[in-house]
GROMACS .gro file of C-alpha atoms in nm:
model
   98
    1UNK     CA    1   2.998  -1.012  -0.270
    2UNK     CA    2   2.772  -0.948   0.021
    3UNK     CA    3   2.464  -1.155   0.085
    4UNK     CA    4   2.233  -0.874  -0.031
    5UNK     CA    5   2.401  -0.861  -0.373
    6UNK     CA    6   2.360  -1.236  -0.425
    7UNK     CA    7   1.987  -1.236  -0.358
    8UNK     CA    8   1.781  -1.222  -0.674
    9UNK     CA    9   1.475  -1.109  -0.484
   10UNK     CA   10   1.510  -0.919  -0.160
   11UNK     CA   11   1.246  -0.804   0.085
   12UNK     CA   12   1.243  -0.451  -0.061
   13UNK     CA   13   1.133  -0.586  -0.399
   14UNK     CA   14   0.869  -0.808  -0.238
   15UNK     CA   15   0.745  -0.517  -0.025
   16UNK     CA   16   0.712  -0.287  -0.326
   17UNK     CA   17   0.541  -0.548  -0.543
   18UNK     CA   18   0.316  -0.658  -0.256
   19UNK     CA   19   0.210  -0.303  -0.170
   20UNK     CA   20   0.129  -0.230  -0.535
   21UNK     CA   21  -0.075  -0.550  -0.571
   22UNK     CA   22  -0.264  -0.488  -0.245
   23UNK     CA   23  -0.337  -0.129  -0.350
   24UNK     CA   24  -0.470  -0.243  -0.687
   25UNK     CA   25  -0.684  -0.516  -0.530
   26UNK     CA   26  -0.838  -0.285  -0.270
   27UNK     CA   27  -0.902  -0.021  -0.536
   28UNK     CA   28  -1.068  -0.270  -0.774
   29UNK     CA   29  -1.284  -0.428  -0.502
   30UNK     CA   30  -1.403  -0.093  -0.368
   31UNK     CA   31  -1.453   0.054  -0.717
   32UNK     CA   32  -1.662  -0.242  -0.830
   33UNK     CA   33  -1.861  -0.237  -0.505
   34UNK     CA   34  -1.947   0.132  -0.546
   35UNK     CA   35  -2.033   0.084  -0.916
   36UNK     CA   36  -2.258  -0.206  -0.808
   37UNK     CA   37  -2.445   0.031  -0.579
   38UNK     CA   38  -2.536   0.239  -0.882
   39UNK     CA   39  -2.304   0.536  -0.845
   40UNK     CA   40  -2.116   0.687  -1.136
   41UNK     CA   41  -1.758   0.604  -1.224
   42UNK     CA   42  -1.632   0.938  -1.095
   43UNK     CA   43  -1.788   0.892  -0.754
   44UNK     CA   44  -1.671   0.532  -0.741
   45UNK     CA   45  -1.318   0.642  -0.827
   46UNK     CA   46  -1.323   0.903  -0.549
   47UNK     CA   47  -1.443   0.650  -0.291
   48UNK     CA   48  -1.197   0.383  -0.406
   49UNK     CA   49  -0.898   0.617  -0.406
   50UNK     CA   50  -0.991   0.700  -0.045
   51UNK     CA   51  -0.881   0.350   0.053
   52UNK     CA   52  -0.548   0.370  -0.129
   53UNK     CA   53  -0.424   0.730  -0.105
   54UNK     CA   54  -0.433   0.787   0.274
   55UNK     CA   55  -0.225   0.476   0.361
   56UNK     CA   56   0.027   0.574   0.093
   57UNK     CA   57   0.053   0.927   0.231
   58UNK     CA   58   0.090   0.792   0.586
   59UNK     CA   59   0.372   0.563   0.469
   60UNK     CA   60   0.544   0.855   0.298
   61UNK     CA   61   0.522   1.074   0.608
   62UNK     CA   62   0.645   0.796   0.837
   63UNK     CA   63   0.933   0.726   0.601
   64UNK     CA   64   1.035   1.092   0.603
   65UNK     CA   65   1.011   1.116   0.981
   66UNK     CA   66   1.206   0.797   1.052
   67UNK     CA   67   1.476   0.890   0.799
   68UNK     CA   68   1.521   1.243   0.938
   69UNK     CA   69   1.333   1.414   0.654
   70UNK     CA   70   1.516   1.242   0.369
   71UNK     CA   71   1.348   1.013   0.119
   72UNK     CA   72   1.466   0.653   0.145
   73UNK     CA   73   1.307   0.421  -0.111
   74UNK     CA   74   1.362   0.104   0.092
   75UNK     CA   75   1.210   0.253   0.405
   76UNK     CA   76   0.909   0.384   0.213
   77UNK     CA   77   0.850   0.044   0.049
   78UNK     CA   78   0.857  -0.132   0.385
   79UNK     CA   79   0.624   0.119   0.553
   80UNK     CA   80   0.388   0.115   0.254
   81UNK     CA   81   0.380  -0.266   0.247
   82UNK     CA   82   0.297  -0.304   0.616
   83UNK     CA   83   0.042  -0.022   0.616
   84UNK     CA   84  -0.126  -0.174   0.309
   85UNK     CA   85  -0.136  -0.513   0.487
   86UNK     CA   86  -0.315  -0.345   0.779
   87UNK     CA   87  -0.546  -0.164   0.537
   88UNK     CA   88  -0.627  -0.491   0.358
   89UNK     CA   89  -0.709  -0.662   0.688
   90UNK     CA   90  -0.937  -0.377   0.795
   91UNK     CA   91  -1.097  -0.361   0.450
   92UNK     CA   92  -1.174  -0.735   0.452
   93UNK     CA   93  -1.307  -0.715   0.809
   94UNK     CA   94  -1.526  -0.419   0.717
   95UNK     CA   95  -1.656  -0.599   0.408
   96UNK     CA   96  -1.743  -0.910   0.607
   97UNK     CA   97  -1.931  -0.710   0.869
   98UNK     CA   98  -2.135  -0.501   0.628
   0.00000   0.00000   0.00000
């Protein structure tokens, strides 16, 4: 067996789980912030999804480009994870400033 088959948890699984958790956290924080400002749930949803959807689309496009226009799940998970890390850092910095 190769080393990758022996690993119970590999980086691809961590990247996928991490990106999902970061996306959910950013969405919940932004949604609750917008609701706290007094806007409706629909408007809050639209603003919150604006923090999650663009990084996901960027990761998908980068994955397609780097894999010569073929979908590769592992590549997408890695791109999505790192882009969501950058998004989380910028979101936290923006929240601290404002």
